[in-house]
Short mmCIF file of C-alpha atoms in Angstrom, two decimals:
data_model
loop_
_atom_site.label_atom_id
_atom_site.label_comp_id
_atom_site.label_asym_id
_atom_site.label_seq_id
_atom_site.Cartn_x
_atom_site.Cartn_y
_atom_site.Cartn_z
CA UNK Z 1 140.81 161.68 60.00
CA UNK Z 2 139.06 161.25 63.37
CA UNK Z 3 141.33 161.77 66.38
CA UNK Z 4 140.69 161.64 70.03
CA UNK Z 5 141.03 165.07 71.56
CA UNK Z 6 141.28 165.06 75.31
CA UNK Z 7 138.73 162.19 75.66
CA UNK Z 8 135.95 164.34 74.21
CA UNK Z 9 135.67 162.65 70.79
CA UNK Z 10 132.79 160.21 70.17
CA UNK Z 11 135.44 157.72 69.20
CA UNK Z 12 135.98 157.05 72.94
CA UNK Z 13 139.71 156.91 72.69
CA UNK Z 14 140.19 155.30 69.23
CA UNK Z 15 142.18 156.80 66.34
CA UNK Z 16 141.52 155.63 62.75
CA UNK Z 17 144.25 155.81 60.08
CA UNK Z 18 144.01 158.72 57.71
CA UNK Z 19 143.13 158.40 54.02
CA UNK Z 20 146.14 159.44 51.78
CA UNK Z 21 145.28 162.32 49.43
CA UNK Z 22 148.44 161.78 47.38
CA UNK Z 23 147.71 158.44 45.82
CA UNK Z 24 144.00 158.20 46.43
CA UNK Z 25 144.42 154.89 48.20
CA UNK Z 26 143.13 154.10 51.66
CA UNK Z 27 145.47 152.58 54.20
CA UNK Z 28 144.05 149.59 56.05
CA UNK Z 29 142.09 150.71 59.09
CA UNK Z 30 144.02 150.22 62.30
CA UNK Z 31 142.72 150.56 65.85
CA UNK Z 32 144.92 152.44 68.19
CA UNK Z 33 144.54 152.38 71.89
CA UNK Z 34 144.39 155.78 73.38
CA UNK Z 35 141.95 155.51 76.22
CA UNK Z 36 140.12 153.21 78.54
CA UNK Z 37 140.46 149.87 76.71
CA UNK Z 38 143.40 148.26 75.00
CA UNK Z 39 143.11 146.72 71.51
CA UNK Z 40 142.88 143.19 72.80
CA UNK Z 41 140.12 144.22 75.25
CA UNK Z 42 138.09 145.65 72.38
CA UNK Z 43 138.36 142.37 70.45
CA UNK Z 44 137.21 140.44 73.50
CA UNK Z 45 134.22 142.76 73.97
CA UNK Z 46 133.26 142.43 70.21
CA UNK Z 47 133.43 138.61 70.53
CA UNK Z 48 131.39 138.59 73.78
CA UNK Z 49 128.69 140.81 72.29
CA UNK Z 50 128.51 138.61 69.19
CA UNK Z 51 128.25 135.41 71.26
CA UNK Z 52 125.48 136.76 73.52
CA UNK Z 53 123.59 138.09 70.46
CA UNK Z 54 123.73 134.69 68.72
CA UNK Z 55 122.70 132.95 71.95
CA UNK Z 56 119.67 135.23 72.25
CA UNK Z 57 118.71 134.63 68.63
CA UNK Z 58 118.99 130.85 69.07
CA UNK Z 59 116.79 130.94 72.14
CA UNK Z 60 114.28 133.25 70.48
CA UNK Z 61 114.04 130.96 67.43
CA UNK Z 62 113.60 127.89 69.59
CA UNK Z 63 110.67 129.42 71.52
CA UNK Z 64 108.26 128.26 68.90
CA UNK Z 65 109.43 124.67 69.16
CA UNK Z 66 110.32 124.10 72.89
CA UNK Z 67 110.38 120.31 72.62
CA UNK Z 68 113.41 120.42 70.29
CA UNK Z 69 115.27 122.88 72.52
CA UNK Z 70 117.96 121.72 74.84
CA UNK Z 71 117.86 123.97 77.86
CA UNK Z 72 121.26 125.38 78.78
CA UNK Z 73 122.45 126.01 82.29
CA UNK Z 74 122.97 129.70 81.50
CA UNK Z 75 120.48 131.04 84.05
CA UNK Z 76 121.40 134.67 83.31
CA UNK Z 77 120.60 134.51 79.62
CA UNK Z 78 118.35 137.37 78.48
CA UNK Z 79 115.55 135.12 77.17
CA UNK Z 80 115.74 132.21 79.61
CA UNK Z 81 113.13 133.17 82.13
CA UNK Z 82 110.77 134.53 79.40
CA UNK Z 83 111.03 131.31 77.40
CA UNK Z 84 110.32 129.10 80.48
CA UNK Z 85 107.23 131.12 81.26
CA UNK Z 86 105.96 130.94 77.67
CA UNK Z 87 106.62 127.13 77.51
CA UNK Z 88 104.78 126.47 80.78
CA UNK Z 89 101.82 128.52 79.55
CA UNK Z 90 101.71 126.69 76.25
CA UNK Z 91 101.50 123.30 78.03
CA UNK Z 92 98.71 124.53 80.29
CA UNK Z 93 96.74 125.77 77.38
CA UNK Z 94 97.06 122.46 75.51
CA UNK Z 95 95.53 120.49 78.45
CA UNK Z 96 91.86 120.12 78.00
CA UNK Z 97 89.54 120.29 80.98
CA UNK Z 98 88.78 116.85 82.42
CA UNK Z 99 86.05 115.41 84.61
CA UNK Z 100 86.68 114.27 88.14
CA UNK Z 101 86.50 110.66 86.94
CA UNK Z 102 89.11 111.32 84.27
CA UNK Z 103 91.37 113.01 86.84
CA UNK Z 104 91.23 110.00 89.14
CA UNK Z 105 91.80 107.54 86.26
CA UNK Z 106 94.82 109.51 85.05
CA UNK Z 107 96.35 109.62 88.50
CA UNK Z 108 95.90 105.89 89.15
CA UNK Z 109 96.55 104.37 85.69
CA UNK Z 110 99.51 102.15 84.84
CA UNK Z 111 101.63 102.95 81.83
CA UNK Z 112 99.33 100.96 79.55
CA UNK Z 113 96.23 102.82 80.76
CA UNK Z 114 95.07 100.03 83.11
CA UNK Z 115 93.44 100.65 86.44
CA UNK Z 116 92.15 98.44 89.23
CA UNK Z 117 88.64 99.38 90.40
CA UNK Z 118 86.65 98.35 93.46
CA UNK Z 119 83.28 99.63 94.87
CA UNK Z 120 82.56 100.62 98.39
CA UNK Z 121 79.64 101.83 100.47
CA UNK Z 122 79.72 103.09 104.03
CA UNK Z 123 79.45 99.67 105.66
CA UNK Z 124 82.28 98.21 103.50
CA UNK Z 125 84.56 101.20 104.09
CA UNK Z 126 84.23 101.28 107.91
CA UNK Z 127 87.47 100.69 109.90
CA UNK Z 128 88.20 96.97 110.29
CA UNK Z 129 85.58 96.17 107.59
CA UNK Z 130 86.01 94.81 104.07
CA UNK Z 131 88.13 97.57 102.58
CA UNK Z 132 90.74 97.36 105.31
CA UNK Z 133 91.13 93.56 104.83
CA UNK Z 134 91.21 94.06 101.08
CA UNK Z 135 94.09 96.62 101.31
CA UNK Z 136 95.89 94.47 103.90
CA UNK Z 137 95.91 91.55 101.48
CA UNK Z 138 97.79 93.62 98.88
CA UNK Z 139 100.48 94.32 101.54
CA UNK Z 140 100.70 90.66 102.55
CA UNK Z 141 100.61 89.33 99.03
CA UNK Z 142 103.53 88.41 96.71
CA UNK Z 143 104.28 91.18 94.18
CA UNK Z 144 100.91 92.88 94.92
CA UNK Z 145 101.74 95.81 97.17
CA UNK Z 146 103.06 97.82 94.18
CA UNK Z 147 99.60 97.35 92.53
CA UNK Z 148 97.76 99.11 95.39
CA UNK Z 149 98.67 102.55 94.07
CA UNK Z 150 96.65 101.74 90.92
CA UNK Z 151 93.46 100.90 92.83
CA UNK Z 152 90.54 103.25 92.55
CA UNK Z 153 87.84 102.96 95.26
CA UNK Z 154 84.51 103.95 93.78
CA UNK Z 155 82.41 105.19 96.62
CA UNK Z 156 78.60 105.04 96.53
CA UNK Z 157 77.96 107.43 99.41
CA UNK Z 158 79.65 110.38 101.03
CA UNK Z 159 80.52 108.60 104.28
CA UNK Z 160 82.32 105.86 102.35
CA UNK Z 161 84.17 108.59 100.40
CA UNK Z 162 85.23 110.46 103.57
CA UNK Z 163 86.54 107.25 105.10
CA UNK Z 164 88.30 106.25 101.90
CA UNK Z 165 90.21 109.55 101.73
CA UNK Z 166 91.71 108.82 105.18
CA UNK Z 167 93.38 105.57 104.05
CA UNK Z 168 93.68 105.52 100.26
CA UNK Z 169 94.99 107.93 97.53
CA UNK Z 170 92.46 107.33 94.80
CA UNK Z 171 88.82 107.63 95.80
CA UNK Z 172 85.92 108.59 93.51
CA UNK Z 173 82.39 109.54 94.66
CA UNK Z 174 79.52 108.68 92.45
CA UNK Z 175 77.00 111.54 92.69
CA UNK Z 176 74.00 109.60 93.85
CA UNK Z 177 70.78 111.16 95.08
CA UNK Z 178 69.80 107.81 96.65
CA UNK Z 179 73.10 107.19 98.42
CA UNK Z 180 71.28 106.51 101.73
CA UNK Z 181 69.81 103.39 100.16
CA UNK Z 182 73.30 102.20 99.14
CA UNK Z 183 75.20 102.88 102.37
CA UNK Z 184 74.11 99.83 104.42
CA UNK Z 185 75.29 96.19 104.27
CA UNK Z 186 72.85 95.50 101.42
CA UNK Z 187 72.29 91.78 101.59
CA UNK Z 188 72.43 89.73 98.41
CA UNK Z 189 69.64 90.44 95.91
CA UNK Z 190 67.88 93.14 97.99
CA UNK Z 191 66.77 96.30 96.10
CA UNK Z 192 69.75 98.22 97.54
CA UNK Z 193 72.14 95.46 96.43
CA UNK Z 194 70.79 95.54 92.86
CA UNK Z 195 71.11 99.35 92.71
CA UNK Z 196 74.69 99.10 93.84
CA UNK Z 197 75.45 96.46 91.15
CA UNK Z 198 73.95 98.36 88.24
CA UNK Z 199 75.42 101.68 89.43
CA UNK Z 200 78.82 99.98 89.37
CA UNK Z 201 78.21 98.54 85.88
CA UNK Z 202 77.41 101.96 84.48
CA UNK Z 203 80.61 103.38 85.94
CA UNK Z 204 82.65 100.54 84.27
CA UNK Z 205 80.96 101.39 80.93
CA UNK Z 206 82.19 105.00 81.34
CA UNK Z 207 85.76 103.81 82.10
CA UNK Z 208 85.88 101.79 78.85
CA UNK Z 209 84.54 104.83 76.97
CA UNK Z 210 87.37 106.92 78.32
CA UNK Z 211 89.88 104.38 76.92
CA UNK Z 212 91.03 102.64 80.13
CA UNK Z 213 91.48 98.92 80.55
CA UNK Z 214 90.45 97.80 83.99
CA UNK Z 215 90.40 95.02 86.53
CA UNK Z 216 87.19 95.16 88.51
CA UNK Z 217 87.51 93.45 91.84
CA UNK Z 218 84.95 93.17 94.60
CA UNK Z 219 86.35 94.43 97.88
CA UNK Z 220 85.70 91.05 99.47
CA UNK Z 221 88.53 89.53 97.52
CA UNK Z 222 92.06 88.83 98.80
CA UNK Z 223 94.87 89.75 96.39
CA UNK Z 224 97.55 87.16 97.19
CA UNK Z 225 99.70 87.23 94.01
CA UNK Z 226 100.01 89.50 90.99
CA UNK Z 227 97.29 88.27 88.61
CA UNK Z 228 98.60 89.74 85.36
CA UNK Z 229 100.79 86.73 84.44
CA UNK Z 230 97.61 84.55 84.53
CA UNK Z 231 95.59 86.65 82.15
CA UNK Z 232 94.98 85.49 78.57
CA UNK Z 233 96.89 87.98 76.40
CA UNK Z 234 94.54 87.91 73.42
CA UNK Z 235 91.15 88.01 75.25
CA UNK Z 236 88.93 91.12 75.38
CA UNK Z 237 86.86 90.11 78.37
CA UNK Z 238 87.93 87.70 81.21
CA UNK Z 239 85.89 86.72 84.23
CA UNK Z 240 86.16 84.48 87.31
CA UNK Z 241 83.88 81.55 88.12
CA UNK Z 242 82.00 80.22 91.11
CA UNK Z 243 82.45 76.78 89.53
CA UNK Z 244 84.98 76.09 86.77
CA UNK Z 245 84.52 73.16 84.34
CA UNK Z 246 88.16 73.07 83.09
CA UNK Z 247 87.55 74.83 79.74
CA UNK Z 248 88.63 78.51 79.68
CA UNK Z 249 86.62 79.33 76.57
CA UNK Z 250 83.43 77.53 77.57
CA UNK Z 251 80.51 79.96 78.21
CA UNK Z 252 78.78 77.20 80.27
CA UNK Z 253 81.14 78.00 83.13
CA UNK Z 254 79.26 79.34 86.15
CA UNK Z 255 80.64 82.92 86.25
CA UNK Z 256 81.14 85.37 89.05
CA UNK Z 257 81.42 89.02 87.94
CA UNK Z 258 83.21 90.06 91.14
CA UNK Z 259 86.52 89.85 89.29
CA UNK Z 260 86.84 90.79 85.63
CA UNK Z 261 89.66 91.96 83.40
CA UNK Z 262 88.49 94.05 80.45
CA UNK Z 263 90.42 95.66 77.65
CA UNK Z 264 89.08 99.00 76.36
CA UNK Z 265 88.09 98.69 72.73
CA UNK Z 266 85.08 99.06 70.53
CA UNK Z 267 83.89 95.47 71.16
CA UNK Z 268 83.94 95.78 74.96
CA UNK Z 269 82.37 99.16 74.88
CA UNK Z 270 79.38 97.88 72.87
CA UNK Z 271 79.19 94.75 74.98
CA UNK Z 272 78.83 96.70 78.28
CA UNK Z 273 76.26 99.05 76.75
CA UNK Z 274 74.19 95.98 75.60
CA UNK Z 275 74.71 94.24 78.99
CA UNK Z 276 73.38 97.25 80.90
CA UNK Z 277 70.55 97.85 78.47
CA UNK Z 278 69.53 94.16 78.80
CA UNK Z 279 68.91 94.62 82.55
CA UNK Z 280 65.55 96.23 81.60
CA UNK Z 281 64.46 92.99 80.02
CA UNK Z 282 65.26 91.09 83.19
CA UNK Z 283 64.06 93.21 86.11
CA UNK Z 284 65.16 92.05 89.55
CA UNK Z 285 68.18 90.27 88.17
CA UNK Z 286 71.81 91.09 88.93
CA UNK Z 287 74.65 91.39 86.44
CA UNK Z 288 75.69 87.77 86.59
CA UNK Z 289 72.27 86.48 85.78
CA UNK Z 290 71.88 88.93 82.95
CA UNK Z 291 75.30 87.94 81.59
CA UNK Z 292 74.16 84.34 81.46
CA UNK Z 293 71.01 85.35 79.57
CA UNK Z 294 72.86 87.31 76.93
CA UNK Z 295 76.26 85.60 76.47
CA UNK Z 296 75.03 83.49 73.58
CA UNK Z 297 72.93 86.22 71.95
CA UNK Z 298 73.41 86.66 68.21
CA UNK Z 299 74.18 90.32 68.86
CA UNK Z 300 77.10 89.37 71.15
CA UNK Z 301 78.39 86.83 68.62
CA UNK Z 302 78.43 89.54 65.95
CA UNK Z 303 80.56 91.78 68.14
CA UNK Z 304 83.35 89.21 67.86
CA UNK Z 305 84.34 89.72 71.50
CA UNK Z 306 86.75 87.14 72.80
CA UNK Z 307 85.79 85.83 76.26
CA UNK Z 308 87.84 83.69 78.62
CA UNK Z 309 86.93 82.14 82.00
CA UNK Z 310 89.41 81.86 84.88
CA UNK Z 311 90.40 78.61 86.57
CA UNK Z 312 89.48 78.56 90.28
CA UNK Z 313 92.94 77.10 91.01
CA UNK Z 314 94.33 80.54 90.31
CA UNK Z 315 91.28 82.68 91.03
CA UNK Z 316 89.56 80.88 93.87
CA UNK Z 317 86.61 81.66 96.06
CA UNK Z 318 84.72 80.28 99.02
CA UNK Z 319 82.38 78.46 96.57
CA UNK Z 320 85.35 76.59 95.19
CA UNK Z 321 88.58 77.37 97.15
CA UNK Z 322 91.84 77.10 95.26
CA UNK Z 323 93.26 73.61 95.46
CA UNK Z 324 96.82 74.92 95.41
CA UNK Z 325 98.01 77.70 97.70
CA UNK Z 326 101.35 77.65 95.89
CA UNK Z 327 99.86 79.23 92.73
CA UNK Z 328 96.63 80.96 93.90
CA UNK Z 329 96.31 84.68 92.93
CA UNK Z 330 92.98 85.81 94.51
CA UNK Z 331 90.45 84.44 96.96
CA UNK Z 332 86.88 85.65 96.83
CA UNK Z 333 84.30 85.57 99.72
CA UNK Z 334 81.62 84.35 97.33
CA UNK Z 335 79.03 81.85 98.58
CA UNK Z 336 79.24 83.75 101.91
CA UNK Z 337 76.12 85.60 103.10
CA UNK Z 338 76.30 88.62 105.39
CA UNK Z 339 78.96 91.30 105.76
CA UNK Z 340 80.16 90.13 109.14
CA UNK Z 341 80.60 86.58 107.95
CA UNK Z 342 82.52 87.79 104.87
CA UNK Z 343 84.88 89.92 106.94
CA UNK Z 344 85.57 87.22 109.64
CA UNK Z 345 86.19 84.51 107.02
CA UNK Z 346 88.39 86.77 104.88
CA UNK Z 347 90.47 87.57 107.92
CA UNK Z 348 90.79 83.78 108.73
CA UNK Z 349 91.84 83.05 105.09
CA UNK Z 350 94.40 85.90 105.19
CA UNK Z 351 95.93 84.49 108.38
CA UNK Z 352 96.32 81.12 106.61
CA UNK Z 353 98.07 82.94 103.76
CA UNK Z 354 100.41 84.81 106.14
CA UNK Z 355 101.45 81.51 107.73
CA UNK Z 356 102.09 80.04 104.35
CA UNK Z 357 104.29 83.02 103.32
CA UNK Z 358 106.24 82.82 106.56
CA UNK Z 359 107.21 79.20 105.74
CA UNK Z 360 108.92 80.49 102.50
CA UNK Z 361 108.45 77.18 100.79
CA UNK Z 362 105.85 75.22 98.82
CA UNK Z 363 103.46 73.03 100.69
CA UNK Z 364 101.91 69.75 99.53
CA UNK Z 365 98.42 70.39 100.91
CA UNK Z 366 96.23 73.40 100.95
CA UNK Z 367 94.02 74.00 103.97
CA UNK Z 368 91.90 77.13 104.16
CA UNK Z 369 90.36 77.95 107.52
CA UNK Z 370 86.94 78.58 105.95
CA UNK Z 371 83.87 77.01 107.67
CA UNK Z 372 81.52 74.98 105.41
CA UNK Z 373 78.99 77.16 103.59
CA UNK Z 374 80.65 80.27 105.24
CA UNK Z 375 77.93 80.91 107.73
CA UNK Z 376 74.76 80.78 105.68
#
């Protein structure tokens, strides 16, 4: 028999029933209260200790599979802070290092891994120049402002990049040793213009290789309506036209590569590689010309790539302005020579659009305030 003696026994105030020596049978153990805690208090303590121990074990076992663990609001739990730290570390370790291009793509991408890409040099990025009008059109368009956060401005020189960062969240600088040759207005078909075009094409090839669908849009294009409902759902490669002959699958359409929608897959990846490689066979030609040279190649046919060509009613330009302002999605300053002419006529077209939107109704006749031949 163990009895408490003046509080000095290790039983801490508990007395256990004695074992009978007469019949050799033990009496059931009974807990008597003699000291600090009562019998009910002891039961509560035992239950509490058991509950906390089980909780700790559950959290400890869940640590190896944090995704299946439902975090409890018990902030004081013995393993809570340790587990949170271990989980965060695990996630960080699983992330693989990414390039600057991948970082920008991830930040700008839509849920289906689609981005909108435009290209800028210093002259186009200057305040009140092309990029400002481009961004203003998204804000004035119908269902287009939400798309602006998915636009990546690819900058071909450091001054364009610095200016882009002041006004836009997603800017990417191509590391170019010859950026000084790319920073000016670069009139159509000059050596600087051609360098800009093929630098841009190589960047788009990289984007496909990283698994991103993209819309490429020249910065001298007004975005007036969300274009996605007008895209052909089953096409791999879709492109606008300077002149459209009414047949969306006809490769005889006179294309304009200033606006393309491309899905990232094996076919488009091989197509862009072949397109860029073919530029060596046709020196002094831009991407549109080279496209026209190769679009019927046997190699392209073997790829099985499905191409579609956009109607200028929906994707218009200064070569062939949209005939219906009630449905137009984009307007391109093609067939317009000189940066100043482009900017001035884009601003005039945007004002026409704003007046149309303010009417809040359909109109029977479309009149774009674009001078003939756009100031050739």
